[in-house]
């Protein structure tokens, strides 16, 4: 059934009889104001509809490091989404995931300068979206934590190297230039910016295997 979290259209019907809601919607625009409006309005509409329907567990997908990345409007919007969830009376679990493998071309696209891509060598720990879906399914049938857990992929890699591997595998001739000051969606990164804390859940799919599988 189609729903529009931004307008609230279809929410009441979709939530009828639901015990758990898993919110994986994303703002169509990453522009500061549009993203904030999306996550505030959607969060408000969704949580109000859940309260009316008697939903027992709100599961939301967020991003590892959101609270460290608030110089970016997108992450301020994600923080606003998380704060609305924490302020509501509905029991919740927030799953903060690292960047999806599937996001690799968007990362490259965001850093294009002519025929090259300028990227930070910051460490991160990306994850396959299949692992994210599996973790969300597990969380959805567990008791609400009223807290936040993290999910990351099985290995750490540097952002510039990640895109280099992707370009090599896809025979993309563009050069990846390493620059410690290169911005990631407006942010300068260090090795702690995007990496998870001490005890993240860990996905099972390795980037190399994902690459082979997605290109075959
Ligand atoms: N991508 C990453 O690397 C990453 C990493 C960690 C966490 N996350 C989080 O994961 C979530 C999903 O990200 P994504 O990259 O999977 O996003 P995505 O590929 O852009 O998908 C966004 C989804 O949101 C839906 N949507 C957009 N506007 C909507 C509206 N008004 N009402 C209802 N649904 C709407 C879209 O539905 P339609 O297809 O019908 O338009 C689409 O299914 C976001 O909260 C993001 O912050 C993403």
PDB file of C-alpha atoms and ligand atoms in Angstrom:
ATOM      1  CA  UNK A   1       0.000   0.000   0.000  1.00  0.00           C
ATOM      2  CA  UNK A   2       1.419   3.414  -0.950  1.00  0.00           C
ATOM      3  CA  UNK A   3       2.083   5.920   1.820  1.00  0.00           C
ATOM      4  CA  UNK A   4       3.474   9.411   1.835  1.00  0.00           C
ATOM      5  CA  UNK A   5       5.126  10.149   5.174  1.00  0.00           C
ATOM      6  CA  UNK A   6       5.561  13.804   4.234  1.00  0.00           C
ATOM      7  CA  UNK A   7       1.834  14.470   3.734  1.00  0.00           C
ATOM      8  CA  UNK A   8       0.567  11.647   5.942  1.00  0.00           C
ATOM      9  CA  UNK A   9      -1.397  10.203   3.001  1.00  0.00           C
ATOM     10  CA  UNK A  10      -2.179   6.498   3.392  1.00  0.00           C
ATOM     11  CA  UNK A  11      -0.518   6.199   6.826  1.00  0.00           C
ATOM     12  CA  UNK A  12      -3.642   5.466   8.886  1.00  0.00           C
ATOM     13  CA  UNK A  13      -4.732   2.664   6.543  1.00  0.00           C
ATOM     14  CA  UNK A  14      -1.237   1.175   6.270  1.00  0.00           C
ATOM     15  CA  UNK A  15      -0.753   1.098  10.057  1.00  0.00           C
ATOM     16  CA  UNK A  16      -4.084  -0.493  10.884  1.00  0.00           C
ATOM     17  CA  UNK A  17      -3.306  -3.575  13.018  1.00  0.00           C
ATOM     18  CA  UNK A  18       0.487  -3.028  12.833  1.00  0.00           C
ATOM     19  CA  UNK A  19       2.578  -3.783  15.928  1.00  0.00           C
ATOM     20  CA  UNK A  20       5.962  -2.745  14.566  1.00  0.00           C
ATOM     21  CA  UNK A  21       6.923  -0.022  12.079  1.00  0.00           C
ATOM     22  CA  UNK A  22      10.320   0.014  10.361  1.00  0.00           C
ATOM     23  CA  UNK A  23      11.100   3.457   8.930  1.00  0.00           C
ATOM     24  CA  UNK A  24      13.701   3.413   6.139  1.00  0.00           C
ATOM     25  CA  UNK A  25      12.431   6.440   4.215  1.00  0.00           C
ATOM     26  CA  UNK A  26      14.969   8.989   3.025  1.00  0.00           C
ATOM     27  CA  UNK A  27      14.735  12.587   1.942  1.00  0.00           C
ATOM     28  CA  UNK A  28      14.690  12.870  -1.881  1.00  0.00           C
ATOM     29  CA  UNK A  29      16.874  15.983  -1.459  1.00  0.00           C
ATOM     30  CA  UNK A  30      20.061  16.271   0.639  1.00  0.00           C
ATOM     31  CA  UNK A  31      19.809  20.087   0.612  1.00  0.00           C
ATOM     32  CA  UNK A  32      19.840  21.334   4.250  1.00  0.00           C
ATOM     33  CA  UNK A  33      16.357  22.827   4.467  1.00  0.00           C
ATOM     34  CA  UNK A  34      14.634  20.126   2.385  1.00  0.00           C
ATOM     35  CA  UNK A  35      16.225  17.285   4.369  1.00  0.00           C
ATOM     36  CA  UNK A  36      15.303  18.853   7.721  1.00  0.00           C
ATOM     37  CA  UNK A  37      11.745  19.445   6.591  1.00  0.00           C
ATOM     38  CA  UNK A  38      11.494  15.857   5.311  1.00  0.00           C
ATOM     39  CA  UNK A  39      12.699  14.167   8.512  1.00  0.00           C
ATOM     40  CA  UNK A  40      10.779  16.515  10.854  1.00  0.00           C
ATOM     41  CA  UNK A  41       7.477  16.315   9.014  1.00  0.00           C
ATOM     42  CA  UNK A  42       7.753  12.609   8.209  1.00  0.00           C
ATOM     43  CA  UNK A  43       8.765  11.790  11.764  1.00  0.00           C
ATOM     44  CA  UNK A  44       5.919  13.811  13.196  1.00  0.00           C
ATOM     45  CA  UNK A  45       3.308  12.284  10.841  1.00  0.00           C
ATOM     46  CA  UNK A  46       4.551   8.741  11.269  1.00  0.00           C
ATOM     47  CA  UNK A  47       4.805   8.846  15.067  1.00  0.00           C
ATOM     48  CA  UNK A  48       1.347  10.449  15.379  1.00  0.00           C
ATOM     49  CA  UNK A  49      -0.186   7.775  13.124  1.00  0.00           C
ATOM     50  CA  UNK A  50       1.626   5.048  15.096  1.00  0.00           C
ATOM     51  CA  UNK A  51       0.289   6.408  18.406  1.00  0.00           C
ATOM     52  CA  UNK A  52      -3.257   6.400  16.980  1.00  0.00           C
ATOM     53  CA  UNK A  53      -2.828   2.825  15.676  1.00  0.00           C
ATOM     54  CA  UNK A  54      -1.328   1.491  18.948  1.00  0.00           C
ATOM     55  CA  UNK A  55       2.032   0.524  17.397  1.00  0.00           C
ATOM     56  CA  UNK A  56       4.325  -1.095  19.992  1.00  0.00           C
ATOM     57  CA  UNK A  57       7.761  -0.680  18.415  1.00  0.00           C
ATOM     58  CA  UNK A  58       9.175   2.008  16.143  1.00  0.00           C
ATOM     59  CA  UNK A  59      12.372   0.913  14.365  1.00  0.00           C
ATOM     60  CA  UNK A  60      14.321   3.597  12.516  1.00  0.00           C
ATOM     61  CA  UNK A  61      17.375   3.452  10.312  1.00  0.00           C
ATOM     62  CA  UNK A  62      19.953   6.155  10.959  1.00  0.00           C
ATOM     63  CA  UNK A  63      23.647   6.654  10.290  1.00  0.00           C
ATOM     64  CA  UNK A  64      26.713   5.808  12.420  1.00  0.00           C
ATOM     65  CA  UNK A  65      28.333   9.037  13.619  1.00  0.00           C
ATOM     66  CA  UNK A  66      25.239  11.224  13.164  1.00  0.00           C
ATOM     67  CA  UNK A  67      25.978  13.103  16.409  1.00  0.00           C
ATOM     68  CA  UNK A  68      29.585  13.777  15.285  1.00  0.00           C
ATOM     69  CA  UNK A  69      28.594  15.072  11.843  1.00  0.00           C
ATOM     70  CA  UNK A  70      26.303  17.948  12.755  1.00  0.00           C
ATOM     71  CA  UNK A  71      28.213  20.455  10.617  1.00  0.00           C
ATOM     72  CA  UNK A  72      26.239  18.842   7.769  1.00  0.00           C
ATOM     73  CA  UNK A  73      22.612  19.805   7.251  1.00  0.00           C
ATOM     74  CA  UNK A  74      21.706  16.215   6.299  1.00  0.00           C
ATOM     75  CA  UNK A  75      23.017  14.893   9.603  1.00  0.00           C
ATOM     76  CA  UNK A  76      21.270  17.681  11.538  1.00  0.00           C
ATOM     77  CA  UNK A  77      18.098  16.420   9.862  1.00  0.00           C
ATOM     78  CA  UNK A  78      18.876  12.803  10.896  1.00  0.00           C
ATOM     79  CA  UNK A  79      19.514  14.037  14.457  1.00  0.00           C
ATOM     80  CA  UNK A  80      16.145  15.799  14.427  1.00  0.00           C
ATOM     81  CA  UNK A  81      14.538  12.513  13.304  1.00  0.00           C
ATOM     82  CA  UNK A  82      16.249  10.623  16.150  1.00  0.00           C
ATOM     83  CA  UNK A  83      15.227  13.289  18.711  1.00  0.00           C
ATOM     84  CA  UNK A  84      11.569  13.121  17.666  1.00  0.00           C
ATOM     85  CA  UNK A  85      11.638   9.346  18.124  1.00  0.00           C
ATOM     86  CA  UNK A  86      13.233   9.636  21.591  1.00  0.00           C
ATOM     87  CA  UNK A  87      10.696  12.287  22.647  1.00  0.00           C
ATOM     88  CA  UNK A  88       7.679  10.219  21.572  1.00  0.00           C
ATOM     89  CA  UNK A  89       5.977   7.722  23.895  1.00  0.00           C
ATOM     90  CA  UNK A  90       6.354   4.849  21.419  1.00  0.00           C
ATOM     91  CA  UNK A  91       8.980   2.247  22.387  1.00  0.00           C
ATOM     92  CA  UNK A  92      11.774   2.385  19.833  1.00  0.00           C
ATOM     93  CA  UNK A  93      15.051   1.038  18.529  1.00  0.00           C
ATOM     94  CA  UNK A  94      17.326   3.179  16.373  1.00  0.00           C
ATOM     95  CA  UNK A  95      19.699   1.192  14.171  1.00  0.00           C
ATOM     96  CA  UNK A  96      22.575   3.365  13.032  1.00  0.00           C
ATOM     97  CA  UNK A  97      24.250   1.766  10.008  1.00  0.00           C
ATOM     98  CA  UNK A  98      27.451   2.750   8.248  1.00  0.00           C
ATOM     99  CA  UNK A  99      27.428   3.663   4.533  1.00  0.00           C
ATOM    100  CA  UNK A 100      25.922   1.014   2.257  1.00  0.00           C
ATOM    101  CA  UNK A 101      28.129  -0.595  -0.423  1.00  0.00           C
ATOM    102  CA  UNK A 102      25.381   0.485  -2.826  1.00  0.00           C
ATOM    103  CA  UNK A 103      26.190   4.122  -1.915  1.00  0.00           C
ATOM    104  CA  UNK A 104      29.666   3.867  -3.507  1.00  0.00           C
ATOM    105  CA  UNK A 105      28.740   5.528  -6.797  1.00  0.00           C
ATOM    106  CA  UNK A 106      26.955   8.372  -4.956  1.00  0.00           C
ATOM    107  CA  UNK A 107      30.130   8.908  -2.886  1.00  0.00           C
ATOM    108  CA  UNK A 108      32.187   9.039  -6.090  1.00  0.00           C
ATOM    109  CA  UNK A 109      29.654  11.319  -7.768  1.00  0.00           C
ATOM    110  CA  UNK A 110      29.698  13.732  -4.817  1.00  0.00           C
ATOM    111  CA  UNK A 111      33.486  14.174  -5.167  1.00  0.00           C
ATOM    112  CA  UNK A 112      33.887  14.587  -8.923  1.00  0.00           C
ATOM    113  CA  UNK A 113      36.233  17.274 -10.252  1.00  0.00           C
ATOM    114  CA  UNK A 114      36.334  16.940 -14.041  1.00  0.00           C
ATOM    115  CA  UNK A 115      37.963  13.596 -14.859  1.00  0.00           C
ATOM    116  CA  UNK A 116      39.037  12.902 -11.278  1.00  0.00           C
ATOM    117  CA  UNK A 117      37.491  12.267  -7.918  1.00  0.00           C
ATOM    118  CA  UNK A 118      38.993  13.918  -4.826  1.00  0.00           C
ATOM    119  CA  UNK A 119      38.430  11.914  -1.662  1.00  0.00           C
ATOM    120  CA  UNK A 120      39.487  11.806   1.965  1.00  0.00           C
ATOM    121  CA  UNK A 121      41.523   8.764   3.105  1.00  0.00           C
ATOM    122  CA  UNK A 122      39.393   8.567   6.278  1.00  0.00           C
ATOM    123  CA  UNK A 123      38.626   5.094   7.552  1.00  0.00           C
ATOM    124  CA  UNK A 124      35.073   3.846   7.444  1.00  0.00           C
ATOM    125  CA  UNK A 125      33.355   0.465   7.650  1.00  0.00           C
ATOM    126  CA  UNK A 126      30.709   0.178   4.925  1.00  0.00           C
ATOM    127  CA  UNK A 127      28.047  -2.529   4.887  1.00  0.00           C
ATOM    128  CA  UNK A 128      25.924  -4.327   2.283  1.00  0.00           C
ATOM    129  CA  UNK A 129      22.295  -3.231   2.235  1.00  0.00           C
ATOM    130  CA  UNK A 130      21.317  -6.941   2.435  1.00  0.00           C
ATOM    131  CA  UNK A 131      23.039  -7.016   5.851  1.00  0.00           C
ATOM    132  CA  UNK A 132      21.168  -3.854   6.851  1.00  0.00           C
ATOM    133  CA  UNK A 133      17.835  -5.417   5.844  1.00  0.00           C
ATOM    134  CA  UNK A 134      18.653  -8.585   7.812  1.00  0.00           C
ATOM    135  CA  UNK A 135      19.608  -6.564  10.905  1.00  0.00           C
ATOM    136  CA  UNK A 136      16.402  -4.508  10.672  1.00  0.00           C
ATOM    137  CA  UNK A 137      14.354  -7.717  10.416  1.00  0.00           C
ATOM    138  CA  UNK A 138      16.066  -9.058  13.568  1.00  0.00           C
ATOM    139  CA  UNK A 139      15.549  -5.809  15.469  1.00  0.00           C
ATOM    140  CA  UNK A 140      11.893  -5.657  14.436  1.00  0.00           C
ATOM    141  CA  UNK A 141      11.085  -8.926  16.223  1.00  0.00           C
ATOM    142  CA  UNK A 142      13.242  -8.198  19.285  1.00  0.00           C
ATOM    143  CA  UNK A 143      12.009  -6.138  22.240  1.00  0.00           C
ATOM    144  CA  UNK A 144      12.364  -2.371  21.803  1.00  0.00           C
ATOM    145  CA  UNK A 145      15.638  -1.166  23.322  1.00  0.00           C
ATOM    146  CA  UNK A 146      14.600   2.452  23.779  1.00  0.00           C
ATOM    147  CA  UNK A 147      18.131   3.014  22.632  1.00  0.00           C
ATOM    148  CA  UNK A 148      20.516   2.983  19.713  1.00  0.00           C
ATOM    149  CA  UNK A 149      22.636   0.184  18.265  1.00  0.00           C
ATOM    150  CA  UNK A 150      25.177   0.276  15.474  1.00  0.00           C
ATOM    151  CA  UNK A 151      25.731  -1.910  12.422  1.00  0.00           C
ATOM    152  CA  UNK A 152      28.867  -1.997  10.268  1.00  0.00           C
ATOM    153  CA  UNK A 153      30.403  -4.175   7.598  1.00  0.00           C
ATOM    154  CA  UNK A 154      33.021  -6.861   8.313  1.00  0.00           C
ATOM    155  CA  UNK A 155      36.056  -4.705   7.463  1.00  0.00           C
ATOM    156  CA  UNK A 156      37.350  -1.175   7.625  1.00  0.00           C
ATOM    157  CA  UNK A 157      38.613   0.501   4.487  1.00  0.00           C
ATOM    158  CA  UNK A 158      39.696   4.020   3.528  1.00  0.00           C
ATOM    159  CA  UNK A 159      37.148   6.078   1.612  1.00  0.00           C
ATOM    160  CA  UNK A 160      39.525   6.836  -1.292  1.00  0.00           C
ATOM    161  CA  UNK A 161      40.560   3.167  -1.567  1.00  0.00           C
ATOM    162  CA  UNK A 162      36.923   2.028  -1.530  1.00  0.00           C
ATOM    163  CA  UNK A 163      36.140   4.131  -4.601  1.00  0.00           C
ATOM    164  CA  UNK A 164      39.430   3.096  -6.261  1.00  0.00           C
ATOM    165  CA  UNK A 165      38.420  -0.602  -5.915  1.00  0.00           C
ATOM    166  CA  UNK A 166      35.003   0.198  -7.333  1.00  0.00           C
ATOM    167  CA  UNK A 167      36.484   2.084 -10.310  1.00  0.00           C
ATOM    168  CA  UNK A 168      38.942  -0.760 -10.991  1.00  0.00           C
ATOM    169  CA  UNK A 169      36.143  -3.339 -10.906  1.00  0.00           C
ATOM    170  CA  UNK A 170      33.877  -1.274 -13.155  1.00  0.00           C
ATOM    171  CA  UNK A 171      36.757  -0.287 -15.511  1.00  0.00           C
ATOM    172  CA  UNK A 172      36.112   3.372 -14.786  1.00  0.00           C
ATOM    173  CA  UNK A 173      39.189   5.273 -15.930  1.00  0.00           C
ATOM    174  CA  UNK A 174      38.734   8.238 -13.595  1.00  0.00           C
ATOM    175  CA  UNK A 175      41.568   8.860 -11.155  1.00  0.00           C
ATOM    176  CA  UNK A 176      40.962   8.986  -7.412  1.00  0.00           C
ATOM    177  CA  UNK A 177      43.057  11.720  -5.779  1.00  0.00           C
ATOM    178  CA  UNK A 178      43.714  11.394  -2.050  1.00  0.00           C
ATOM    179  CA  UNK A 179      43.278  14.627  -0.097  1.00  0.00           C
ATOM    180  CA  UNK A 180      43.013  14.707   3.719  1.00  0.00           C
ATOM    181  CA  UNK A 181      41.029  17.955   3.435  1.00  0.00           C
ATOM    182  CA  UNK A 182      38.569  16.681   0.807  1.00  0.00           C
ATOM    183  CA  UNK A 183      35.051  17.124   2.082  1.00  0.00           C
ATOM    184  CA  UNK A 184      32.512  14.327   2.378  1.00  0.00           C
ATOM    185  CA  UNK A 185      29.096  15.906   1.772  1.00  0.00           C
ATOM    186  CA  UNK A 186      30.506  19.156   3.160  1.00  0.00           C
ATOM    187  CA  UNK A 187      32.445  17.648   6.066  1.00  0.00           C
ATOM    188  CA  UNK A 188      36.154  17.194   6.692  1.00  0.00           C
ATOM    189  CA  UNK A 189      36.640  13.690   8.071  1.00  0.00           C
ATOM    190  CA  UNK A 190      39.036  11.898  10.396  1.00  0.00           C
ATOM    191  CA  UNK A 191      39.307   8.171  11.148  1.00  0.00           C
ATOM    192  CA  UNK A 192      36.681   8.451  13.895  1.00  0.00           C
ATOM    193  CA  UNK A 193      34.040  10.398  11.929  1.00  0.00           C
ATOM    194  CA  UNK A 194      32.336   7.473  10.170  1.00  0.00           C
ATOM    195  CA  UNK A 195      33.565   4.439  12.102  1.00  0.00           C
ATOM    196  CA  UNK A 196      31.377   2.725  14.714  1.00  0.00           C
ATOM    197  CA  UNK A 197      31.954   2.510  18.475  1.00  0.00           C
ATOM    198  CA  UNK A 198      33.031  -0.538  20.475  1.00  0.00           C
ATOM    199  CA  UNK A 199      30.332  -3.145  19.907  1.00  0.00           C
ATOM    200  CA  UNK A 200      28.577  -2.775  16.569  1.00  0.00           C
ATOM    201  CA  UNK A 201      26.624  -5.629  15.025  1.00  0.00           C
ATOM    202  CA  UNK A 202      28.709  -6.817  12.090  1.00  0.00           C
ATOM    203  CA  UNK A 203      27.367  -7.754   8.663  1.00  0.00           C
ATOM    204  CA  UNK A 204      28.647 -10.859   6.911  1.00  0.00           C
ATOM    205  CA  UNK A 205      29.083  -9.655   3.318  1.00  0.00           C
ATOM    206  CA  UNK A 206      32.562  -8.506   2.221  1.00  0.00           C
ATOM    207  CA  UNK A 207      32.935  -5.652  -0.260  1.00  0.00           C
ATOM    208  CA  UNK A 208      34.983  -7.767  -2.704  1.00  0.00           C
ATOM    209  CA  UNK A 209      32.297 -10.472  -2.776  1.00  0.00           C
ATOM    210  CA  UNK A 210      29.563  -7.864  -3.137  1.00  0.00           C
ATOM    211  CA  UNK A 211      31.462  -6.264  -6.033  1.00  0.00           C
ATOM    212  CA  UNK A 212      31.888  -9.618  -7.820  1.00  0.00           C
ATOM    213  CA  UNK A 213      28.240 -10.487  -7.279  1.00  0.00           C
ATOM    214  CA  UNK A 214      26.911  -7.104  -8.376  1.00  0.00           C
ATOM    215  CA  UNK A 215      29.025  -7.068 -11.531  1.00  0.00           C
ATOM    216  CA  UNK A 216      28.312 -10.631 -12.639  1.00  0.00           C
TER     217      UNK A 216
HETATM  218  N1  LIG B   1      22.535   5.013   1.897  1.00  0.00           N
HETATM  219  C1  LIG B   1      23.346   4.813   2.933  1.00  0.00           C
HETATM  220  O1  LIG B   1      24.563   4.566   2.786  1.00  0.00           O
HETATM  221  C2  LIG B   1      22.780   4.855   4.339  1.00  0.00           C
HETATM  222  C3  LIG B   1      23.606   4.473   5.420  1.00  0.00           C
HETATM  223  C4  LIG B   1      23.078   4.473   6.706  1.00  0.00           C
HETATM  224  C5  LIG B   1      21.758   4.851   6.920  1.00  0.00           C
HETATM  225  N2  LIG B   1      20.997   5.249   5.872  1.00  0.00           N
HETATM  226  C6  LIG B   1      19.604   5.651   6.147  1.00  0.00           C
HETATM  227  O2  LIG B   1      18.773   4.697   5.547  1.00  0.00           O
HETATM  228  C7  LIG B   1      17.548   5.308   5.131  1.00  0.00           C
HETATM  229  C8  LIG B   1      17.285   4.940   3.676  1.00  0.00           C
HETATM  230  O3  LIG B   1      18.362   5.429   2.883  1.00  0.00           O
HETATM  231  P1  LIG B   1      18.563   4.939   1.374  1.00  0.00           P
HETATM  232  O4  LIG B   1      19.910   5.337   0.962  1.00  0.00           O
HETATM  233  O5  LIG B   1      18.105   3.516   1.275  1.00  0.00           O
HETATM  234  O6  LIG B   1      17.510   5.871   0.653  1.00  0.00           O
HETATM  235  P2  LIG B   1      16.902   5.758  -0.819  1.00  0.00           P
HETATM  236  O7  LIG B   1      17.572   4.693  -1.607  1.00  0.00           O
HETATM  237  O8  LIG B   1      16.874   7.167  -1.332  1.00  0.00           O
HETATM  238  O9  LIG B   1      15.414   5.281  -0.541  1.00  0.00           O
HETATM  239  C9  LIG B   1      14.554   6.163   0.073  1.00  0.00           C
HETATM  240  C10 LIG B   1      13.202   5.519   0.264  1.00  0.00           C
HETATM  241  O10 LIG B   1      12.380   6.512   0.899  1.00  0.00           O
HETATM  242  C11 LIG B   1      11.134   6.486   0.237  1.00  0.00           C
HETATM  243  N3  LIG B   1      10.488   7.795   0.344  1.00  0.00           N
HETATM  244  C12 LIG B   1      10.958   8.986  -0.122  1.00  0.00           C
HETATM  245  N4  LIG B   1      10.040   9.958   0.137  1.00  0.00           N
HETATM  246  C13 LIG B   1       8.996   9.351   0.779  1.00  0.00           C
HETATM  247  C14 LIG B   1       7.748   9.830   1.281  1.00  0.00           C
HETATM  248  N5  LIG B   1       7.396  11.111   1.213  1.00  0.00           N
HETATM  249  N6  LIG B   1       6.913   8.922   1.859  1.00  0.00           N
HETATM  250  C15 LIG B   1       7.267   7.616   1.949  1.00  0.00           C
HETATM  251  N7  LIG B   1       8.435   7.104   1.496  1.00  0.00           N
HETATM  252  C16 LIG B   1       9.286   7.977   0.904  1.00  0.00           C
HETATM  253  C17 LIG B   1      11.426   6.135  -1.205  1.00  0.00           C
HETATM  254  O11 LIG B   1      10.282   5.610  -1.775  1.00  0.00           O
HETATM  255  P3  LIG B   1      10.037   5.681  -3.383  1.00  0.00           P
HETATM  256  O12 LIG B   1      11.082   4.777  -3.975  1.00  0.00           O
HETATM  257  O13 LIG B   1       8.655   5.202  -3.525  1.00  0.00           O
HETATM  258  O14 LIG B   1      10.252   7.110  -3.764  1.00  0.00           O
HETATM  259  C18 LIG B   1      12.535   5.092  -1.042  1.00  0.00           C
HETATM  260  O15 LIG B   1      11.968   3.810  -0.857  1.00  0.00           O
HETATM  261  C19 LIG B   1      17.708   6.822   5.375  1.00  0.00           C
HETATM  262  O16 LIG B   1      17.058   7.142   6.575  1.00  0.00           O
HETATM  263  C20 LIG B   1      19.214   6.992   5.513  1.00  0.00           C
HETATM  264  O17 LIG B   1      19.561   8.076   6.371  1.00  0.00           O
HETATM  265  C21 LIG B   1      21.459   5.234   4.590  1.00  0.00           C
END
